[in-house]
XYZ file of N, CA and C in Angstrom:
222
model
N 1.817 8.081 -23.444
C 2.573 7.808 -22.242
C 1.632 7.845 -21.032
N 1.992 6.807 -20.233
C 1.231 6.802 -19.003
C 1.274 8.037 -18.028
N 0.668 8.647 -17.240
C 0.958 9.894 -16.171
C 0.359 9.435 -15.335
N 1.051 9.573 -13.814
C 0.908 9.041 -12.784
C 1.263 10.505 -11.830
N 0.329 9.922 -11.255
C 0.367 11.065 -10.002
C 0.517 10.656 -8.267
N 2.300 10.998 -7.784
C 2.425 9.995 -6.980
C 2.491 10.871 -5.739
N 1.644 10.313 -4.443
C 1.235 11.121 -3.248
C 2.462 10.651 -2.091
N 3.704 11.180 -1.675
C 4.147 10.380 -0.978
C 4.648 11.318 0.227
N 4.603 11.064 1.618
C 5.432 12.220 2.399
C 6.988 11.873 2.667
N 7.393 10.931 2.686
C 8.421 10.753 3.176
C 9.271 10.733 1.776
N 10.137 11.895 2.025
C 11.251 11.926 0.854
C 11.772 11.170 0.170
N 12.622 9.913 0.609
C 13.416 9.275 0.162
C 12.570 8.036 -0.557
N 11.370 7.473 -0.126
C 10.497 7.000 -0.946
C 9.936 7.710 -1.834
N 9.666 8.615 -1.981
C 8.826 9.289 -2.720
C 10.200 9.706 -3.963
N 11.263 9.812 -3.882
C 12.250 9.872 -4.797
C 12.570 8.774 -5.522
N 12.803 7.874 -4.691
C 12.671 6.111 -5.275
C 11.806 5.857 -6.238
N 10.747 6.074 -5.666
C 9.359 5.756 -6.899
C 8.614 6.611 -8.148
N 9.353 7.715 -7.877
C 9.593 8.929 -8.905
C 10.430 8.258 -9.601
N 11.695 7.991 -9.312
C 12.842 7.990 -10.536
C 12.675 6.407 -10.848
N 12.598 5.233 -10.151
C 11.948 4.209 -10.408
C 11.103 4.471 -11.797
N 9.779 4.614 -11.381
C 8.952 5.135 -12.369
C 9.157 5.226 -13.834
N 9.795 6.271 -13.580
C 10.352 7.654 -15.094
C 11.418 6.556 -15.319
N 12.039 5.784 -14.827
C 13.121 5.223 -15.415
C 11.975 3.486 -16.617
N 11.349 3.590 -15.830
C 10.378 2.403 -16.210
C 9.599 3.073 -17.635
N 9.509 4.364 -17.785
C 8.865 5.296 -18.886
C 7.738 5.745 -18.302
N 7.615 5.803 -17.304
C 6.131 6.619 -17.069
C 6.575 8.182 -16.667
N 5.090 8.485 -17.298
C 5.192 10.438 -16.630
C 4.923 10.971 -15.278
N 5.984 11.399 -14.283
C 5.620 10.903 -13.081
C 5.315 12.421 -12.438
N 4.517 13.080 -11.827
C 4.230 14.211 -11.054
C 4.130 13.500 -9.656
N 5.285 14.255 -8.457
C 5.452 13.372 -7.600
C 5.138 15.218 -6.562
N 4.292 14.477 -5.539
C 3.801 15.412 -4.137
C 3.987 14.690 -2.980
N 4.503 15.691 -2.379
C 4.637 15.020 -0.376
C 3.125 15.547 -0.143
N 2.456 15.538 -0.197
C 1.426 15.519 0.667
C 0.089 15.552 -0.168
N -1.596 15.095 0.150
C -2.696 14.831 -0.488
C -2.893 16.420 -0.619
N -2.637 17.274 0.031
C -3.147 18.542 -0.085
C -2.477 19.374 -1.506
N -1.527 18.939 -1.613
C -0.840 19.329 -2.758
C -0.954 18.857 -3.857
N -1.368 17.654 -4.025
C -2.052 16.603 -5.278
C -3.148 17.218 -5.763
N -3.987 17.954 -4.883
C -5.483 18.682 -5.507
C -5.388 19.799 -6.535
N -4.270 20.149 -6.661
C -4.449 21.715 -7.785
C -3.721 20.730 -8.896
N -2.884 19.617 -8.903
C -2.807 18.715 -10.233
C -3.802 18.141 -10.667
N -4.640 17.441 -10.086
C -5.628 16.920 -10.176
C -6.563 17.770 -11.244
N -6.906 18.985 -10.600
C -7.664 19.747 -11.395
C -7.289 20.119 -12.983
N -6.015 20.080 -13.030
C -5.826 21.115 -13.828
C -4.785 20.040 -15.213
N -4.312 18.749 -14.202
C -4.034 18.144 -15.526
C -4.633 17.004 -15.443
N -4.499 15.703 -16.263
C -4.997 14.518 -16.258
C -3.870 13.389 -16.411
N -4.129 12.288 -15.538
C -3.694 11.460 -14.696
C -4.242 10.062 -15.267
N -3.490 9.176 -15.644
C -3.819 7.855 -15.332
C -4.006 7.056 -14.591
N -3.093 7.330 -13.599
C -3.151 6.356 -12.124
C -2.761 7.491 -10.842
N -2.910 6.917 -10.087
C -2.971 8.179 -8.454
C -2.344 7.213 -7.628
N -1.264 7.269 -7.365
C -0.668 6.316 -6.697
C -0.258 7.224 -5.093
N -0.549 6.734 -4.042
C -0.921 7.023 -2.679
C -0.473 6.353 -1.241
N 0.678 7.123 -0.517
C 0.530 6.710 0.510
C -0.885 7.026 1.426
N -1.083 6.044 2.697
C -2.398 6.121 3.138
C -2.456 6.993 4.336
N -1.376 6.918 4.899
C -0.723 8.028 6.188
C 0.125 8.473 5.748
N -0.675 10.060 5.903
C 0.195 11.677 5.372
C -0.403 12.482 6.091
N 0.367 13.496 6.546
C -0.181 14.589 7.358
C -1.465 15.190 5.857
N -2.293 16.182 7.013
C -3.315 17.117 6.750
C -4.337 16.471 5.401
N -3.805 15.163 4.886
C -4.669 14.746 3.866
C -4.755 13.149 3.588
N -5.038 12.292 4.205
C -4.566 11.273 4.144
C -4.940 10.112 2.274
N -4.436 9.120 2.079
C -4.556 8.605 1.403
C -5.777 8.389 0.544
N -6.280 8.045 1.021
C -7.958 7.729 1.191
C -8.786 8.727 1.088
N -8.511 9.797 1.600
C -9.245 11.379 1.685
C -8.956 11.710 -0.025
N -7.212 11.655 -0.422
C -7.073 12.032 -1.829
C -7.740 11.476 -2.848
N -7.802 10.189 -2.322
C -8.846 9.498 -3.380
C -10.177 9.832 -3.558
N -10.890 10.244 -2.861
C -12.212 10.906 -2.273
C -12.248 12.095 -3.137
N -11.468 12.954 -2.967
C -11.534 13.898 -3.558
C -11.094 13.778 -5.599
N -10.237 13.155 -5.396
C -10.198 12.521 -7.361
C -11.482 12.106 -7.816
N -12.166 11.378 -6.737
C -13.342 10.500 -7.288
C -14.590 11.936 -7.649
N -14.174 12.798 -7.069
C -15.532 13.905 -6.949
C -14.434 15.107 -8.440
N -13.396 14.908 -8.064
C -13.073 15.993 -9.520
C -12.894 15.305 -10.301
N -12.865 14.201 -10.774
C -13.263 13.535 -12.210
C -13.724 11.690 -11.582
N -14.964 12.093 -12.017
C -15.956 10.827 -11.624
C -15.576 10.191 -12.929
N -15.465 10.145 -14.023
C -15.325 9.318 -14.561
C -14.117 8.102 -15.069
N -13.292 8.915 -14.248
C -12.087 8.070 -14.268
C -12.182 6.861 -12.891
């Protein structure tokens, strides 16, 4: 099964594309914010990182930055 790890702040999207998702069959771990995506990151593994780009204290782009440095090979 696919696992996706989805970065979103605004609630009601970020519920949409969660249950969207999981309804589509994917494994979905869903966070309001990039700062909160980092202790999943570490600790489980992810197929795709799906990302809003404006989010408070961590932005889109920053989360990606940081995936790219805790697993370079993905």
């Amino acid at each position: 099964m696919i696992r996706i790890l989805l970065a979103e702040d605004e609630e009601a999207m970020r519920t949409y594309l969660a249950r969207a998702l999981q309804n589509a069959g994917y494994d979905v771990v869903a966070v309001d914010r990039g700062t909160e995506a980092i202790p999943h990151l570490r600790t489980q593994s992810f197929d795709l990182l799906l990302s809003d780009i404006v989010m408070p204290e961590m932005d889109g782009i920053e989360l990606a930055q940081h995936c790219a440095e805790i697993s370079p090979e993905t």
